[in-house]
Short mmCIF file of C-alpha atoms in Angstrom, two decimals:
data_model
loop_
_atom_site.label_atom_id
_atom_site.label_comp_id
_atom_site.label_asym_id
_atom_site.label_seq_id
_atom_site.Cartn_x
_atom_site.Cartn_y
_atom_site.Cartn_z
CA UNK H 84 109.82 10.89 -64.04
CA UNK H 85 107.50 8.82 -65.24
CA UNK H 86 108.53 6.14 -62.42
CA UNK H 87 107.89 8.99 -59.83
CA UNK H 88 105.07 10.15 -60.68
CA UNK H 89 103.97 6.50 -60.25
CA UNK H 90 104.68 5.81 -56.96
CA UNK H 91 103.73 8.95 -55.51
CA UNK H 92 100.13 7.96 -56.61
CA UNK H 93 100.38 4.33 -55.20
CA UNK H 94 101.93 6.29 -51.87
CA UNK H 95 98.15 8.01 -51.94
CA UNK H 96 96.77 5.42 -52.59
CA UNK H 97 97.52 3.28 -49.35
CA UNK H 98 98.12 6.58 -47.48
CA UNK H 99 94.25 6.98 -47.73
CA UNK H 100 93.59 3.01 -47.39
CA UNK H 101 95.40 3.70 -44.15
CA UNK H 102 92.45 6.45 -43.24
CA UNK H 103 89.89 5.34 -43.36
CA UNK H 104 90.59 1.86 -40.17
CA UNK H 105 92.52 4.72 -38.52
CA UNK H 106 89.03 7.00 -38.47
CA UNK H 107 87.01 2.95 -37.91
CA UNK H 108 89.10 2.73 -34.25
CA UNK H 109 88.76 6.29 -33.73
CA UNK H 110 85.07 6.72 -33.57
CA UNK H 111 84.85 3.17 -31.58
CA UNK H 112 86.86 4.97 -29.03
CA UNK H 113 84.66 8.17 -28.73
CA UNK H 114 81.27 5.83 -28.82
CA UNK H 115 81.68 5.17 -24.55
CA UNK H 116 83.37 8.22 -23.95
CA UNK H 117 80.19 10.06 -25.74
CA UNK H 118 78.03 6.86 -23.65
CA UNK H 119 79.70 7.10 -20.45
CA UNK H 120 79.01 11.55 -20.47
CA UNK H 121 74.85 10.29 -21.64
CA UNK H 122 74.28 8.70 -18.27
CA UNK H 123 76.86 9.90 -15.47
CA UNK H 124 73.91 11.77 -15.01
CA UNK H 125 71.65 9.50 -13.64
CA UNK H 126 72.05 7.67 -10.44
CA UNK H 127 73.02 3.98 -11.00
CA UNK H 128 72.27 3.08 -7.34
CA UNK H 129 69.67 4.34 -6.80
CA UNK H 130 67.48 3.80 -10.51
CA UNK H 131 64.31 3.02 -9.39
CA UNK H 132 61.28 3.11 -11.89
CA UNK H 133 58.26 3.32 -10.60
CA UNK H 134 54.51 5.22 -11.47
CA UNK H 135 55.53 7.31 -8.81
CA UNK H 136 58.62 8.82 -10.29
CA UNK H 137 58.36 8.04 -13.96
CA UNK H 138 58.01 11.71 -14.73
CA UNK H 139 60.72 12.35 -12.51
CA UNK H 140 63.18 10.27 -15.06
CA UNK H 141 62.12 10.80 -17.47
CA UNK H 142 60.61 13.82 -19.72
CA UNK H 143 58.62 13.93 -21.38
CA UNK H 144 56.99 17.62 -21.70
CA UNK H 145 59.41 17.90 -25.02
CA UNK H 146 58.84 14.03 -26.19
CA UNK H 147 55.69 14.39 -28.95
CA UNK H 148 58.75 17.49 -30.34
CA UNK H 149 61.17 14.02 -30.88
CA UNK H 150 58.38 11.97 -32.92
CA UNK H 151 57.53 13.11 -36.41
CA UNK H 152 53.97 12.48 -37.40
CA UNK H 153 52.91 13.75 -40.32
CA UNK H 154 53.88 11.04 -42.24
CA UNK H 155 50.95 8.63 -40.67
CA UNK H 156 48.53 11.26 -41.74
CA UNK H 157 46.44 9.68 -44.06
CA UNK H 158 46.66 10.49 -47.34
CA UNK H 159 42.77 11.72 -49.19
CA UNK H 160 42.78 12.06 -53.13
CA UNK H 161 41.15 14.52 -54.43
CA UNK H 162 39.28 12.60 -56.51
CA UNK H 163 37.18 10.43 -53.70
CA UNK H 164 35.59 13.64 -52.72
CA UNK H 165 31.60 14.87 -53.45
CA UNK H 166 31.34 16.89 -56.34
CA UNK H 167 30.32 20.49 -55.19
CA UNK H 168 26.81 20.70 -56.60
CA UNK H 169 25.65 23.60 -59.18
CA UNK H 170 22.86 24.69 -56.44
CA UNK H 171 23.77 25.73 -53.66
CA UNK H 172 20.77 26.72 -52.18
CA UNK H 173 20.65 22.52 -51.82
CA UNK H 174 23.71 22.40 -49.29
CA UNK H 175 22.42 21.43 -46.81
CA UNK H 176 22.35 23.93 -43.55
CA UNK H 177 24.24 22.24 -40.69
CA UNK H 178 23.87 25.27 -38.31
CA UNK H 179 19.91 25.25 -38.36
CA UNK H 180 18.03 23.52 -36.09
CA UNK H 181 14.88 21.10 -35.78
CA UNK H 182 11.93 24.47 -34.44
CA UNK H 183 10.95 21.94 -31.32
CA UNK H 184 7.16 23.36 -31.39
CA UNK H 185 5.19 25.43 -28.61
CA UNK H 186 2.50 24.76 -26.68
CA UNK H 187 -0.49 26.57 -25.88
CA UNK H 188 -0.42 28.68 -22.44
CA UNK H 189 -3.81 27.49 -21.34
CA UNK H 190 -7.07 30.71 -21.77
CA UNK H 191 -7.72 31.22 -18.28
CA UNK H 192 -10.47 33.30 -20.16
CA UNK H 193 -13.36 30.53 -19.44
CA UNK H 194 -12.33 28.57 -16.36
CA UNK H 195 -13.54 24.63 -15.94
CA UNK H 196 -16.22 23.89 -13.61
CA UNK H 197 -16.23 20.34 -12.12
CA UNK H 198 -19.86 19.30 -13.15
CA UNK H 199 -22.67 19.88 -10.65
CA UNK H 200 -23.01 17.62 -8.16
CA UNK H 201 -26.79 15.94 -8.40
CA UNK H 202 -29.00 17.66 -5.47
CA UNK H 203 -28.42 13.78 -3.77
CA UNK H 204 -25.87 14.12 -3.09
CA UNK H 205 -22.80 11.22 -4.56
CA UNK H 206 -23.98 7.96 -5.14
CA UNK H 207 -22.17 5.52 -2.89
CA UNK H 208 -20.11 4.19 -5.57
CA UNK H 209 -17.85 7.63 -5.81
CA UNK H 210 -18.03 8.08 -2.30
CA UNK H 211 -17.36 4.14 -1.63
CA UNK H 212 -15.74 1.63 -2.96
CA UNK H 213 -18.24 -0.29 -5.20
CA UNK H 214 -17.07 -4.12 -5.83
CA UNK H 215 -19.42 -7.09 -7.57
CA UNK H 216 -22.80 -6.46 -4.31
CA UNK H 217 -20.59 -4.82 -1.43
CA UNK H 218 -19.97 -1.46 -0.63
CA UNK H 219 -17.85 -0.76 1.91
CA UNK H 220 -17.92 2.58 3.04
CA UNK H 221 -15.70 2.14 5.87
CA UNK H 222 -13.56 5.60 8.05
CA UNK H 223 -14.98 7.54 4.66
CA UNK H 224 -16.23 10.80 7.21
CA UNK H 225 -19.95 10.76 6.61
CA UNK H 226 -22.07 12.05 7.60
CA UNK H 227 -25.08 9.73 6.42
CA UNK H 228 -25.06 6.94 3.98
CA UNK H 229 -24.69 7.60 0.70
CA UNK H 230 -27.87 5.83 -1.82
CA UNK H 231 -27.20 3.19 -2.51
CA UNK H 232 -26.55 0.81 -6.40
CA UNK H 233 -29.99 -0.99 -6.15
CA UNK H 234 -28.54 -4.31 -5.96
CA UNK H 235 -26.22 -3.94 -2.80
CA UNK H 236 -26.24 -7.09 -0.89
CA UNK H 237 -22.87 -5.70 1.62
CA UNK H 238 -22.72 -2.58 3.31
CA UNK H 239 -19.77 -1.37 5.51
CA UNK H 240 -19.92 1.28 6.61
CA UNK H 241 -17.88 2.19 9.91
CA UNK H 242 -16.12 4.54 11.08
CA UNK H 243 -18.16 6.88 10.30
CA UNK H 244 -19.72 10.23 11.44
CA UNK H 245 -23.30 9.53 10.96
CA UNK H 246 -25.55 10.76 12.99
CA UNK H 247 -29.85 9.12 13.04
CA UNK H 248 -30.49 6.68 10.49
CA UNK H 249 -34.28 7.50 8.13
CA UNK H 250 -36.55 5.06 7.60
CA UNK H 251 -35.32 6.11 3.38
CA UNK H 252 -32.04 5.39 3.14
CA UNK H 253 -32.81 2.18 2.37
CA UNK H 254 -36.03 2.49 0.17
CA UNK H 255 -35.84 -0.32 -2.08
CA UNK H 256 -33.02 -2.48 -1.47
CA UNK H 257 -34.44 -5.74 -1.39
CA UNK H 258 -31.76 -7.78 -2.12
CA UNK H 259 -29.41 -5.89 1.09
CA UNK H 260 -28.86 -9.01 3.70
CA UNK H 261 -26.42 -7.79 6.10
CA UNK H 262 -25.16 -3.41 7.09
CA UNK H 263 -22.70 -3.01 9.43
CA UNK H 264 -22.82 -0.33 11.32
CA UNK H 265 -20.20 -0.55 13.97
CA UNK H 266 -18.59 2.52 15.34
CA UNK H 267 -20.91 5.88 14.36
CA UNK H 268 -22.25 8.25 16.76
CA UNK H 269 -25.71 7.25 15.48
CA UNK H 270 -27.99 8.32 17.77
CA UNK H 271 -31.49 8.03 16.40
CA UNK H 272 -32.62 5.10 13.45
CA UNK H 273 -36.75 5.27 13.04
CA UNK H 274 -38.20 2.90 13.78
CA UNK H 275 -38.95 1.56 10.31
CA UNK H 276 -35.23 2.24 8.90
CA UNK H 277 -34.91 -1.72 8.52
CA UNK H 278 -38.38 -3.39 8.86
CA UNK H 279 -39.41 -3.18 5.31
CA UNK H 280 -35.20 -4.94 4.24
CA UNK H 281 -37.40 -8.60 3.85
CA UNK H 282 -33.57 -9.83 3.28
CA UNK H 283 -32.21 -8.11 5.58
CA UNK H 284 -30.14 -11.23 7.81
CA UNK H 285 -27.29 -9.20 10.01
CA UNK H 286 -27.97 -5.72 11.91
CA UNK H 287 -24.74 -4.64 13.57
CA UNK H 288 -24.39 -1.46 15.02
CA UNK H 289 -22.36 -1.38 18.40
CA UNK H 290 -20.04 1.51 19.62
CA UNK H 291 -23.20 4.20 18.84
CA UNK H 292 -25.28 5.71 20.83
CA UNK H 293 -29.07 4.16 20.14
CA UNK H 294 -31.06 4.38 23.03
CA UNK H 295 -33.37 2.59 21.26
CA UNK H 296 -33.69 -0.42 19.22
CA UNK H 297 -35.87 0.47 15.73
CA UNK H 298 -38.65 -2.28 14.39
CA UNK H 299 -36.73 -5.44 13.26
CA UNK H 300 -37.41 -7.85 10.04
CA UNK H 301 -38.65 -11.24 10.12
CA UNK H 302 -35.78 -12.09 8.62
CA UNK H 303 -33.28 -10.95 10.26
CA UNK H 304 -30.55 -13.66 11.74
CA UNK H 305 -28.43 -12.03 13.96
CA UNK H 306 -28.62 -8.59 16.06
CA UNK H 307 -25.30 -7.41 18.11
CA UNK H 308 -25.52 -3.92 18.94
CA UNK H 309 -23.29 -4.27 21.99
CA UNK H 310 -21.84 -0.09 23.26
CA UNK H 311 -24.26 1.32 23.87
CA UNK H 312 -27.39 2.92 25.76
CA UNK H 313 -30.30 1.04 24.79
CA UNK H 314 -32.21 1.13 28.47
CA UNK H 315 -35.24 -1.59 29.47
CA UNK H 316 -37.34 1.02 27.75
CA UNK H 317 -35.83 1.74 24.48
CA UNK H 318 -36.83 -2.16 23.63
CA UNK H 319 -40.12 -2.63 22.38
CA UNK H 320 -42.57 -5.21 24.55
CA UNK H 321 -41.85 -9.04 22.75
CA UNK H 322 -39.34 -7.37 20.48
CA UNK H 323 -37.58 -10.52 19.53
CA UNK H 324 -40.23 -13.17 19.75
CA UNK H 325 -41.73 -13.60 16.53
CA UNK H 326 -38.28 -12.85 15.48
CA UNK H 327 -38.18 -16.75 14.24
CA UNK H 328 -35.09 -17.15 12.75
CA UNK H 329 -33.24 -15.05 15.52
CA UNK H 330 -29.71 -17.04 16.57
CA UNK H 331 -27.12 -14.04 17.52
CA UNK H 332 -28.90 -12.08 19.78
CA UNK H 333 -25.16 -9.49 21.46
CA UNK H 334 -26.76 -6.43 23.54
CA UNK H 335 -24.38 -6.66 26.20
CA UNK H 336 -22.59 -2.54 28.03
CA UNK H 337 -26.24 -1.13 27.44
CA UNK H 338 -28.08 -0.20 30.39
CA UNK H 339 -30.73 -3.09 29.84
CA UNK H 340 -33.01 -3.67 33.72
CA UNK H 341 -33.84 -7.29 32.69
CA UNK H 342 -34.22 -9.82 30.10
CA UNK H 343 -35.60 -9.48 26.57
CA UNK H 344 -38.16 -12.51 27.15
CA UNK H 345 -39.55 -13.35 25.80
CA UNK H 346 -36.42 -15.08 23.19
CA UNK H 347 -37.35 -17.07 19.60
CA UNK H 348 -37.25 -20.62 20.34
CA UNK H 349 -34.29 -20.46 17.31
CA UNK H 350 -31.64 -18.44 20.26
CA UNK H 351 -28.37 -19.92 20.03
CA UNK H 352 -26.10 -17.19 21.46
CA UNK H 353 -27.45 -14.11 24.43
CA UNK H 354 -24.85 -11.77 25.27
CA UNK H 355 -26.25 -9.43 27.60
CA UNK H 356 -23.39 -8.66 29.92
CA UNK H 357 -21.63 -5.85 31.70
CA UNK H 358 -25.31 -3.92 31.84
CA UNK H 359 -27.49 -4.22 35.05
CA UNK H 360 -29.34 -7.12 35.24
CA UNK H 361 -31.37 -8.36 39.09
CA UNK H 362 -32.99 -10.28 38.20
CA UNK H 363 -35.42 -12.87 35.63
CA UNK H 364 -38.47 -14.45 35.84
CA UNK H 365 -38.62 -17.75 35.70
CA UNK H 366 -39.26 -18.83 32.81
CA UNK H 367 -37.64 -16.20 30.93
CA UNK H 368 -35.69 -19.19 29.43
CA UNK H 369 -38.01 -22.61 30.64
CA UNK H 370 -41.23 -22.72 29.72
CA UNK H 371 -42.40 -24.26 34.24
CA UNK H 372 -44.68 -25.56 32.65
CA UNK H 373 -43.22 -28.35 30.42
CA UNK H 374 -40.36 -29.59 31.49
CA UNK H 375 -40.01 -31.90 29.00
CA UNK H 376 -38.89 -29.04 27.50
CA UNK H 377 -34.86 -28.88 26.12
CA UNK H 378 -33.81 -25.75 24.33
CA UNK H 379 -30.41 -27.04 22.02
CA UNK H 380 -30.26 -24.81 20.54
CA UNK H 381 -29.88 -22.13 23.24
CA UNK H 382 -25.86 -22.82 24.47
CA UNK H 383 -23.85 -19.69 24.83
CA UNK H 384 -25.57 -16.90 27.88
CA UNK H 385 -23.37 -14.56 28.78
CA UNK H 386 -24.58 -12.47 32.53
CA UNK H 387 -21.89 -11.24 33.91
CA UNK H 388 -20.90 -8.30 34.65
CA UNK H 389 -24.36 -8.02 35.94
CA UNK H 390 -25.49 -7.40 39.63
CA UNK H 391 -28.24 -10.53 39.62
CA UNK H 392 -27.15 -14.11 41.71
CA UNK H 393 -27.61 -16.70 39.36
CA UNK H 394 -28.29 -19.13 42.35
CA UNK H 395 -31.76 -17.48 43.52
CA UNK H 396 -33.33 -19.31 40.46
CA UNK H 397 -32.85 -22.63 40.36
CA UNK H 398 -35.95 -23.18 38.52
CA UNK H 399 -35.07 -21.03 35.76
CA UNK H 400 -32.19 -23.30 34.03
CA UNK H 401 -33.47 -26.33 33.41
CA UNK H 402 -34.00 -26.61 29.66
CA UNK H 403 -31.02 -25.63 28.68
CA UNK H 404 -28.04 -27.88 27.40
CA UNK H 405 -25.48 -25.08 29.93
CA UNK H 406 -26.05 -22.49 32.87
CA UNK H 407 -25.61 -19.34 32.02
CA UNK H 408 -21.99 -17.34 32.51
CA UNK H 409 -21.88 -15.43 35.53
CA UNK H 410 -22.18 -15.63 38.92
CA UNK H 411 -23.69 -17.83 40.98
CA UNK H 412 -22.98 -16.55 45.28
#
């Protein structure tokens, strides 16, 4: 009996030892079949993984379900939390926002009125541009000369609508050296509008509507009254004789009938073109009684555009360094 029991136990152990290798071999044989079943739906001949067909080849819709991310979540230990305050009122109110200050609407009960304009009008430094001793009022739509600062030395009021020049416009301006009123509507200037300016050297009045010239101060060096309507009767007799500093006299494009002689010895440039001058006296430029006279300064005389024939007055130019410009036939 004891022998039979021993034989039975021995056969069971040998059977179990043989079964383990058999299972292992059977599992290895089944695994390739399962792998083939997994890939038999894939077209390996046309397999081309690109960014365009990436979603078609790999199903990513349940990608997150295949992997459990719970074990990667950070664990918070309760002991590291800040203690809760005993007073609930000490907790900050996270829902509350800072209150934006509200601007008060402007009141319309008492509107602000601009400061009253003085009776004499705005000073030129509000209407114009004042830079140092110069005042620039160009193209400022002015109808008269504005009040000027007492130290004004140079005034430019071109391209406006100024119609008249009053004697009071420049009162007290003892430093004024240059006045430029080019291209305005000036048709009249008071006789004393400029005569009382002791420092005036340049008076520039072209492109206006003047029919007469006012008296000029003895300090004048340059007078430019081109493109006006001044006839010979609009000039005071011997208007320029006593102007010992006059060097530039430009009266072209007016209505003059004769040359405004006598002319001062200081004169360098005389422009009378495009007038109605038809004749001249032999003493207009030179002293016919003194043939040794030489006027070296007067070297620029323009008489072109006039009906005068300069060749008819050969003795009128002997003292000049150059013949006048004009018609000699």
